[in-house]
């Protein structure tokens, strides 16, 4: 099974340097154009997708639209692909968070840290693993596109490379970045090919 993970394109929260989490922000005009360009270039290379799974959030649904149109596939909305819920920290700017002592904690406690009213990394890990079990039930020759978020993709990478929960990449993928897994099989270590089919726009989560 071939699986492709793509981070949503540039959203208003990215430009405004806001920790969005599960708050709703649309794509910017540049983000909409970015999604169209990436989808067109991805289509030229791939030609065929069987299924498109998309986080139920607005910025991922907007990113998925041009892919769905080109591949003529109806996207399947899936709550398990949503961004990490940062609870009371959602909607704050990164500048505000830098001066909030409750947001900071030793890096060694990342996995156990759970914001008030939100999710910890372990919670995201569990719902991603549950989503992977759904993918495992698809035909083995399927090609699947998953449109999700930067924070969630960090946990996905930790699972695919079998480093989570002990370690995981601190790097957030750029907006519109695509990860290609040639032979997806949950429970084994995977190599991730990183593709860029448009301008690289790097923003935090």
mmCIF file of C-alpha atoms in Angstrom, residues 29-198:
data_model
loop_
_atom_site.group_PDB
_atom_site.id
_atom_site.type_symbol
_atom_site.label_atom_id
_atom_site.label_comp_id
_atom_site.label_asym_id
_atom_site.label_seq_id
_atom_site.Cartn_x
_atom_site.Cartn_y
_atom_site.Cartn_z
ATOM 1 C CA UNK A 29 -5.111 33.329 -0.627
ATOM 2 C CA UNK A 30 -1.508 32.204 -1.043
ATOM 3 C CA UNK A 31 -2.398 28.934 0.694
ATOM 4 C CA UNK A 32 -5.279 28.299 -1.717
ATOM 5 C CA UNK A 33 -2.975 28.915 -4.689
ATOM 6 C CA UNK A 34 -0.314 26.717 -3.095
ATOM 7 C CA UNK A 35 -2.811 23.856 -2.657
ATOM 8 C CA UNK A 36 -3.858 24.080 -6.307
ATOM 9 C CA UNK A 37 -0.261 24.073 -7.579
ATOM 10 C CA UNK A 38 0.831 21.199 -5.334
ATOM 11 C CA UNK A 39 -2.227 19.138 -6.266
ATOM 12 C CA UNK A 40 -1.590 19.652 -9.986
ATOM 13 C CA UNK A 41 2.077 18.678 -9.727
ATOM 14 C CA UNK A 42 1.276 15.716 -7.479
ATOM 15 C CA UNK A 43 -1.354 14.530 -9.973
ATOM 16 C CA UNK A 44 1.161 14.683 -12.840
ATOM 17 C CA UNK A 45 3.487 12.380 -10.902
ATOM 18 C CA UNK A 46 1.000 9.980 -9.269
ATOM 19 C CA UNK A 47 -1.964 9.830 -11.687
ATOM 20 C CA UNK A 48 -4.074 7.631 -9.425
ATOM 21 C CA UNK A 49 -5.340 7.753 -5.825
ATOM 22 C CA UNK A 50 -7.937 5.346 -4.450
ATOM 23 C CA UNK A 51 -8.862 7.170 -1.253
ATOM 24 C CA UNK A 52 -8.405 10.586 0.326
ATOM 25 C CA UNK A 53 -8.686 10.879 4.105
ATOM 26 C CA UNK A 54 -8.770 14.397 5.509
ATOM 27 C CA UNK A 55 -8.839 15.936 8.939
ATOM 28 C CA UNK A 56 -12.257 17.467 9.552
ATOM 29 C CA UNK A 57 -10.736 20.915 10.118
ATOM 30 C CA UNK A 58 -11.295 23.732 7.625
ATOM 31 C CA UNK A 59 -7.669 24.303 6.592
ATOM 32 C CA UNK A 60 -7.176 20.616 5.717
ATOM 33 C CA UNK A 61 -10.503 20.366 3.901
ATOM 34 C CA UNK A 62 -9.576 23.388 1.765
ATOM 35 C CA UNK A 63 -6.165 21.859 1.034
ATOM 36 C CA UNK A 64 -7.787 18.583 -0.015
ATOM 37 C CA UNK A 65 -10.286 20.148 -2.439
ATOM 38 C CA UNK A 66 -8.018 20.455 -5.507
ATOM 39 C CA UNK A 67 -6.644 16.938 -4.933
ATOM 40 C CA UNK A 68 -10.184 15.556 -4.735
ATOM 41 C CA UNK A 69 -11.168 17.363 -7.928
ATOM 42 C CA UNK A 70 -8.160 16.193 -9.942
ATOM 43 C CA UNK A 71 -8.326 12.563 -8.791
ATOM 44 C CA UNK A 72 -12.132 12.514 -8.843
ATOM 45 C CA UNK A 73 -12.217 11.051 -5.340
ATOM 46 C CA UNK A 74 -14.640 12.062 -2.592
ATOM 47 C CA UNK A 75 -12.632 12.916 0.561
ATOM 48 C CA UNK A 76 -13.414 11.008 3.749
ATOM 49 C CA UNK A 77 -13.446 13.267 6.810
ATOM 50 C CA UNK A 78 -11.677 11.701 9.789
ATOM 51 C CA UNK A 79 -11.462 13.219 13.275
ATOM 52 C CA UNK A 80 -8.378 11.139 14.058
ATOM 53 C CA UNK A 81 -6.298 13.255 11.666
ATOM 54 C CA UNK A 82 -7.070 16.519 13.456
ATOM 55 C CA UNK A 83 -4.335 18.684 14.940
ATOM 56 C CA UNK A 84 -3.339 18.278 18.563
ATOM 57 C CA UNK A 85 -5.773 20.096 20.838
ATOM 58 C CA UNK A 86 -3.682 22.557 22.855
ATOM 59 C CA UNK A 87 -6.592 23.359 25.179
ATOM 60 C CA UNK A 88 -6.356 26.734 26.877
ATOM 61 C CA UNK A 89 -3.286 27.643 24.797
ATOM 62 C CA UNK A 90 -5.208 27.521 21.478
ATOM 63 C CA UNK A 91 -5.611 30.933 19.887
ATOM 64 C CA UNK A 92 -2.584 32.475 21.589
ATOM 65 C CA UNK A 93 0.260 33.900 19.561
ATOM 66 C CA UNK A 94 3.675 32.281 19.804
ATOM 67 C CA UNK A 95 4.942 35.524 21.315
ATOM 68 C CA UNK A 96 2.369 35.234 24.103
ATOM 69 C CA UNK A 97 3.254 31.589 24.654
ATOM 70 C CA UNK A 98 6.956 32.366 24.986
ATOM 71 C CA UNK A 99 6.165 34.456 28.060
ATOM 72 C CA UNK A 100 3.646 31.995 29.560
ATOM 73 C CA UNK A 101 5.406 29.862 32.216
ATOM 74 C CA UNK A 102 2.587 27.289 32.139
ATOM 75 C CA UNK A 103 3.358 26.510 28.498
ATOM 76 C CA UNK A 104 7.009 25.686 29.142
ATOM 77 C CA UNK A 105 8.240 22.415 30.582
ATOM 78 C CA UNK A 106 11.417 20.305 30.324
ATOM 79 C CA UNK A 107 11.741 18.674 26.895
ATOM 80 C CA UNK A 108 12.084 15.316 28.632
ATOM 81 C CA UNK A 109 8.463 15.725 29.773
ATOM 82 C CA UNK A 110 7.027 16.394 26.293
ATOM 83 C CA UNK A 111 5.316 13.017 26.086
ATOM 84 C CA UNK A 112 3.608 13.321 29.481
ATOM 85 C CA UNK A 113 2.732 17.032 29.213
ATOM 86 C CA UNK A 114 -1.004 17.571 28.747
ATOM 87 C CA UNK A 115 -2.334 21.130 28.458
ATOM 88 C CA UNK A 116 -5.400 22.019 30.489
ATOM 89 C CA UNK A 117 -8.496 21.154 28.463
ATOM 90 C CA UNK A 118 -6.448 19.645 25.653
ATOM 91 C CA UNK A 119 -4.465 16.610 24.461
ATOM 92 C CA UNK A 120 -1.008 15.326 25.181
ATOM 93 C CA UNK A 121 1.262 13.669 22.624
ATOM 94 C CA UNK A 122 0.193 10.276 23.956
ATOM 95 C CA UNK A 123 -3.439 11.091 23.099
ATOM 96 C CA UNK A 124 -2.533 12.016 19.523
ATOM 97 C CA UNK A 125 -0.421 8.857 19.285
ATOM 98 C CA UNK A 126 -3.392 6.693 20.255
ATOM 99 C CA UNK A 127 -5.788 8.181 17.716
ATOM 100 C CA UNK A 128 -3.187 8.013 14.944
ATOM 101 C CA UNK A 129 -2.556 4.343 15.752
ATOM 102 C CA UNK A 130 -6.307 3.774 15.585
ATOM 103 C CA UNK A 131 -6.393 5.493 12.187
ATOM 104 C CA UNK A 132 -3.553 3.268 10.981
ATOM 105 C CA UNK A 133 -5.629 0.228 11.887
ATOM 106 C CA UNK A 134 -8.303 1.537 9.509
ATOM 107 C CA UNK A 135 -5.752 1.906 6.702
ATOM 108 C CA UNK A 136 -4.593 -1.636 7.332
ATOM 109 C CA UNK A 137 -8.054 -2.900 6.412
ATOM 110 C CA UNK A 138 -7.872 -1.404 2.898
ATOM 111 C CA UNK A 139 -6.774 -3.516 -0.104
ATOM 112 C CA UNK A 140 -3.013 -4.016 -0.113
ATOM 113 C CA UNK A 141 -2.595 -2.358 -3.534
ATOM 114 C CA UNK A 142 -4.372 0.844 -2.492
ATOM 115 C CA UNK A 143 -2.927 4.326 -2.886
ATOM 116 C CA UNK A 144 -4.105 6.631 -0.117
ATOM 117 C CA UNK A 145 -3.678 10.363 0.457
ATOM 118 C CA UNK A 146 -4.041 11.716 4.021
ATOM 119 C CA UNK A 147 -4.347 15.472 4.561
ATOM 120 C CA UNK A 148 -3.464 16.450 8.111
ATOM 121 C CA UNK A 149 -1.472 18.863 10.298
ATOM 122 C CA UNK A 150 2.099 19.658 11.265
ATOM 123 C CA UNK A 151 1.889 18.551 14.889
ATOM 124 C CA UNK A 152 0.049 15.374 14.036
ATOM 125 C CA UNK A 153 2.624 14.593 11.344
ATOM 126 C CA UNK A 154 5.391 14.774 13.953
ATOM 127 C CA UNK A 155 3.687 11.947 15.837
ATOM 128 C CA UNK A 156 3.038 10.074 12.569
ATOM 129 C CA UNK A 157 6.746 10.258 11.792
ATOM 130 C CA UNK A 158 7.629 8.914 15.227
ATOM 131 C CA UNK A 159 5.332 5.938 14.630
ATOM 132 C CA UNK A 160 6.560 5.256 11.100
ATOM 133 C CA UNK A 161 10.228 5.456 12.084
ATOM 134 C CA UNK A 162 9.564 3.572 15.342
ATOM 135 C CA UNK A 163 11.078 6.247 17.565
ATOM 136 C CA UNK A 164 7.930 7.245 19.494
ATOM 137 C CA UNK A 165 7.386 7.598 22.366
ATOM 138 C CA UNK A 166 11.067 7.756 23.304
ATOM 139 C CA UNK A 167 11.970 10.325 20.655
ATOM 140 C CA UNK A 168 10.387 12.037 17.679
ATOM 141 C CA UNK A 169 11.388 14.724 15.234
ATOM 142 C CA UNK A 170 11.282 18.288 16.596
ATOM 143 C CA UNK A 171 10.902 19.524 13.021
ATOM 144 C CA UNK A 172 7.456 20.524 11.772
ATOM 145 C CA UNK A 173 6.909 19.826 8.037
ATOM 146 C CA UNK A 174 6.456 22.872 5.840
ATOM 147 C CA UNK A 175 3.007 23.806 4.596
ATOM 148 C CA UNK A 176 2.106 21.565 1.662
ATOM 149 C CA UNK A 177 4.957 19.124 2.307
ATOM 150 C CA UNK A 178 4.165 15.551 1.249
ATOM 151 C CA UNK A 179 5.521 12.358 2.801
ATOM 152 C CA UNK A 180 5.549 9.245 0.626
ATOM 153 C CA UNK A 181 5.581 5.768 2.155
ATOM 154 C CA UNK A 182 5.987 3.184 -0.582
ATOM 155 C CA UNK A 183 4.997 0.067 1.360
ATOM 156 C CA UNK A 184 2.855 0.942 4.363
ATOM 157 C CA UNK A 185 2.637 -1.816 6.953
ATOM 158 C CA UNK A 186 1.826 -0.821 10.561
ATOM 159 C CA UNK A 187 4.219 -2.344 13.065
ATOM 160 C CA UNK A 188 7.349 -2.094 10.921
ATOM 161 C CA UNK A 189 9.917 0.651 10.409
ATOM 162 C CA UNK A 190 9.338 2.817 7.337
ATOM 163 C CA UNK A 191 11.437 5.061 5.136
ATOM 164 C CA UNK A 192 9.821 8.429 4.420
ATOM 165 C CA UNK A 193 10.404 10.191 1.107
ATOM 166 C CA UNK A 194 9.812 13.933 1.476
ATOM 167 C CA UNK A 195 8.392 15.693 -1.571
ATOM 168 C CA UNK A 196 7.841 19.358 -2.362
ATOM 169 C CA UNK A 197 5.647 20.179 -5.343
ATOM 170 C CA UNK A 198 5.331 23.915 -4.739
#
